[in-house]
Amino acid sequence: MRIIISPAKKMIEDTDTFTCKEVPCFMEKTQILKDWICGLSYAEQKALWKCNDKIAQQNAERFAGMDLHRNLTPAILAYDGIQYTYMAPAVFEDGQYAYVQEHLRILSGFYGVVRPMEGVVPYRLEMQAKAAVNGTRSLYEFWGDDLYREVMDSEAAGDRRVLINLASKEYSKCIEKYLRPGDRFITCIFGELEKGKVVQKGVYAKMARGEMVRYMASINALQPEQIQNFDKGGYSFDPERSSGTEYCFLR
């Protein structure tokens, strides 16, 4: 069983906590993206990133001096968004690090797929950015089915091709498009009932996704049914609104 999550826009450097011995698996394609971005004018970079001048300048400088193999931070510590704050990887126990390294995969517009302890550098590149690289029309086309093939468990590994989706739609669509018969793809919904309808609120959903990763690591979850006992943040599993492809948690 594997778990997919989105990256965070904000990133930090931490080269002291752990030594990174590995890098993500698609480094050749990451290098292509880096070179393409470095070849853009500042105005083109800013338009690509859709951000203010301060953030654009910071990232332009990052790419200009970027070395993809030095001063690396473990991905799970590098991403600094709400989801990662509530996952709290900095205080994981040893067994939890081993669990996420085996089961968790971070989807990225720049790196493709990243395992938690693989080393990355700060960057900005959302999957839905309008990047026409190497004759492709978008990052979705640039990555194709690479991400699916990397994250989906194989039956040979004994994991029965089960994927727990904790990613946003922007990233999960990179996988969903390529699902095959026999794949089990379960999206977790964290919401509240409003006028009889389940409503997901962005900040709270991100919090819950992070807490779900931490929960799964704490119980060493190996089967999807185990996560139905999740009760962090006031959430509880709603079997009536759940299905084989969606697990609904309400608070």
C-alpha positions as CSV (number, residue, x, y, z in Angstrom):
1,M,0.0,0.0,0.0
2,R,1.2,3.4,-0.9
3,I,0.1,6.9,0.1
4,I,0.4,10.0,-2.1
5,I,0.4,13.6,-1.0
6,S,1.0,17.0,-2.5
7,P,4.1,19.2,-2.0
8,A,4.0,22.6,-0.4
9,K,4.8,25.9,-2.1
10,K,7.0,27.1,0.8
11,M,10.2,25.3,1.4
12,I,13.1,25.4,3.9
13,E,16.6,24.1,4.0
14,D,17.8,21.8,6.8
15,T,21.1,20.1,5.9
16,D,21.9,19.2,9.5
17,T,19.2,16.9,10.8
18,F,19.8,14.1,8.3
19,T,22.4,13.3,5.7
20,C,20.7,12.7,2.3
21,K,22.2,9.7,0.7
22,E,19.7,9.5,-2.2
23,V,18.0,11.8,-4.7
24,P,14.6,11.4,-6.4
25,C,14.4,8.9,-9.3
26,F,13.6,11.3,-12.1
27,M,16.7,13.6,-11.9
28,E,17.3,13.6,-15.6
29,K,13.9,15.1,-16.2
30,T,14.3,17.5,-13.3
31,Q,17.5,18.7,-14.9
32,I,15.6,19.4,-18.1
33,L,13.1,21.5,-16.2
34,K,15.8,23.4,-14.3
35,D,17.6,24.2,-17.6
36,W,14.3,25.3,-19.2
37,I,13.4,27.6,-16.3
38,C,16.9,29.1,-16.2
39,G,16.5,29.9,-19.9
40,L,13.4,32.0,-19.3
41,S,13.6,35.8,-18.7
42,Y,12.7,37.1,-15.3
43,A,9.3,38.2,-16.5
44,E,8.6,34.8,-18.0
45,Q,9.6,33.1,-14.8
46,K,7.3,35.3,-12.7
47,A,4.4,34.6,-15.1
48,L,5.2,30.8,-14.7
49,W,5.2,31.0,-11.0
50,K,2.2,33.4,-10.7
51,C,3.6,35.2,-7.6
52,N,4.6,38.6,-6.4
53,D,8.0,40.2,-7.0
54,K,9.5,39.1,-3.7
55,I,8.8,35.4,-4.2
56,A,9.7,35.6,-7.9
57,Q,13.1,37.2,-7.1
58,Q,13.8,34.6,-4.4
59,N,13.1,31.8,-6.8
60,A,14.9,33.3,-9.7
61,E,18.0,33.5,-7.5
62,R,17.4,29.9,-6.3
63,F,17.3,28.6,-9.9
64,A,20.3,30.7,-11.0
65,G,22.5,29.1,-8.3
66,M,20.8,25.7,-8.1
67,D,22.9,22.6,-7.6
68,L,20.6,19.6,-7.6
69,H,23.2,17.4,-5.9
70,R,24.5,19.5,-3.1
71,N,23.1,21.1,0.2
72,L,20.1,18.8,0.1
73,T,17.3,18.6,2.6
74,P,15.1,15.5,3.1
75,A,11.9,16.2,1.3
76,I,9.7,15.5,4.3
77,L,11.5,18.3,6.2
78,A,11.9,20.6,3.2
79,Y,8.2,21.2,2.4
80,D,6.8,23.7,4.9
81,G,3.1,23.8,4.4
82,I,0.1,23.2,6.7
83,Q,-0.1,19.5,5.8
84,Y,3.6,19.0,6.8
85,T,3.2,21.0,10.0
86,Y,0.4,18.7,11.2
87,M,2.3,15.6,10.0
88,A,5.1,16.8,12.3
89,P,7.9,14.7,10.8
90,A,10.6,16.5,12.9
91,V,9.3,14.6,15.9
92,F,8.8,11.2,14.3
93,E,10.1,8.1,16.0
94,D,12.5,5.9,14.1
95,G,9.8,3.4,13.1
96,Q,7.7,6.2,11.7
97,Y,10.5,7.4,9.4
98,A,10.9,3.9,8.1
99,Y,7.2,3.6,7.5
100,V,6.9,6.8,5.5
101,Q,10.0,6.1,3.5
102,E,8.5,2.8,2.4
103,H,4.9,3.8,1.9
104,L,4.7,7.6,1.4
105,R,5.3,9.4,-2.0
106,I,5.3,13.1,-2.5
107,L,4.2,14.3,-6.0
108,S,6.0,17.2,-7.5
109,G,5.9,19.3,-10.6
110,F,9.7,19.6,-10.5
111,Y,10.9,16.2,-9.2
112,G,8.0,14.0,-10.3
113,V,7.9,11.6,-7.4
114,V,9.9,12.0,-4.2
115,R,10.4,9.6,-1.3
116,P,10.4,11.4,2.1
117,M,14.1,10.9,2.9
118,E,15.4,11.8,-0.6
119,G,17.3,15.0,-0.9
120,V,15.8,18.1,-2.6
121,V,16.5,21.8,-3.0
122,P,14.1,24.6,-2.6
123,Y,12.2,25.4,-5.8
124,R,8.9,26.7,-7.1
125,L,7.0,24.9,-9.8
126,E,3.4,23.9,-9.4
127,M,2.1,21.0,-11.5
128,Q,-0.6,23.1,-13.1
129,A,2.0,25.8,-14.2
130,K,1.9,26.6,-17.9
131,A,5.2,25.0,-18.8
132,A,5.7,23.9,-22.4
133,V,8.9,21.9,-22.1
134,N,10.5,19.8,-24.8
135,G,7.6,20.0,-27.1
136,T,5.0,19.2,-24.5
137,R,2.1,21.5,-23.7
138,S,2.0,21.2,-19.9
139,L,3.8,19.5,-17.0
140,Y,1.0,16.8,-17.0
141,E,2.1,15.9,-20.6
142,F,5.8,16.3,-19.7
143,W,5.5,13.7,-16.9
144,G,3.0,11.5,-18.7
145,D,2.5,8.2,-16.9
146,D,5.9,8.3,-15.1
147,L,4.3,9.3,-11.8
148,Y,1.7,6.5,-12.0
149,R,4.3,3.9,-12.8
150,E,6.5,5.0,-9.9
151,V,3.9,5.2,-7.2
152,M,1.6,2.3,-7.9
153,D,2.4,-0.8,-6.0
154,S,3.0,-3.9,-8.1
155,E,1.4,-7.2,-7.2
156,A,4.8,-8.8,-7.4
157,A,5.7,-6.7,-4.4
158,G,2.8,-8.2,-2.5
159,D,1.1,-4.8,-2.1
160,R,-1.9,-5.5,-4.3
161,R,-1.7,-2.1,-6.1
162,V,-3.4,-0.1,-3.4
163,L,-3.1,3.7,-3.3
164,I,-4.3,6.0,-0.6
165,N,-4.9,9.4,-2.1
166,L,-4.2,12.4,0.3
167,A,-3.2,14.7,-2.5
168,S,-5.0,17.7,-4.0
169,K,-6.8,17.3,-7.3
170,E,-4.0,19.2,-9.0
171,Y,-1.6,16.3,-8.2
172,S,-3.9,13.3,-7.9
173,K,-5.0,13.7,-11.5
174,C,-1.5,12.8,-12.5
175,I,-2.2,9.3,-11.2
176,E,-6.0,8.9,-11.7
177,K,-5.7,9.4,-15.5
178,Y,-3.6,6.2,-15.8
179,L,-5.3,3.9,-13.4
180,R,-5.7,0.3,-14.7
181,P,-8.1,-2.5,-13.9
182,G,-7.0,-4.1,-10.6
183,D,-5.8,-0.8,-9.1
184,R,-7.4,0.2,-5.9
185,F,-7.4,4.0,-5.6
186,I,-9.0,5.4,-2.4
187,T,-9.4,9.1,-1.9
188,C,-9.8,10.4,1.6
189,I,-12.4,13.2,2.1
190,F,-12.2,15.3,5.2
191,G,-15.3,17.5,5.5
192,E,-18.2,18.9,7.4
193,L,-21.9,18.6,6.8
194,E,-23.6,21.7,5.6
195,K,-27.2,21.5,4.5
196,G,-26.8,17.8,4.1
197,K,-23.8,18.0,1.9
198,V,-20.2,17.2,2.6
199,V,-18.0,20.3,2.3
200,Q,-14.2,20.2,2.4
201,K,-12.5,23.4,3.7
202,G,-9.0,23.8,2.4
203,V,-7.1,24.6,5.6
204,Y,-8.8,21.9,7.7
205,A,-8.5,19.3,4.9
206,K,-4.7,20.0,4.7
207,M,-4.4,19.6,8.5
208,A,-6.3,16.3,8.4
209,R,-4.2,15.0,5.5
210,G,-1.0,15.6,7.5
211,E,-2.5,14.1,10.7
212,M,-3.6,11.1,8.6
213,V,0.0,10.4,7.4
214,R,1.2,10.6,11.0
215,Y,-1.6,8.3,12.2
216,M,-0.8,5.7,9.5
217,A,2.8,5.8,10.4
218,S,2.0,5.4,14.2
219,I,-0.1,2.3,13.6
220,N,2.1,0.9,10.8
221,A,-1.0,0.7,8.6
222,L,-0.7,-1.9,5.8
223,Q,-4.4,-2.3,4.8
224,P,-6.8,0.5,3.8
225,E,-9.4,-0.6,6.3
226,Q,-7.0,0.2,9.2
227,I,-7.3,4.0,8.5
228,Q,-11.0,4.0,9.1
229,N,-10.3,4.3,12.9
230,F,-8.7,7.7,12.3
231,D,-10.1,10.2,14.8
232,K,-7.7,13.1,14.9
233,G,-9.0,16.7,14.8
234,G,-12.5,15.6,15.7
235,Y,-13.0,13.5,12.6
236,S,-14.7,10.1,12.4
237,F,-15.2,7.7,9.6
238,D,-18.7,7.9,8.0
239,P,-19.4,4.5,6.4
240,E,-22.7,5.6,4.9
241,R,-21.0,8.3,2.8
242,S,-18.0,6.2,2.0
243,S,-17.4,3.7,-0.8
244,G,-14.7,1.5,-2.1
245,T,-13.0,4.5,-3.8
246,E,-13.7,7.2,-1.2
247,Y,-13.3,7.2,2.5
248,C,-15.3,10.1,4.1
249,F,-14.3,11.5,7.4
250,L,-16.6,14.1,9.1
251,R,-16.2,16.4,12.0
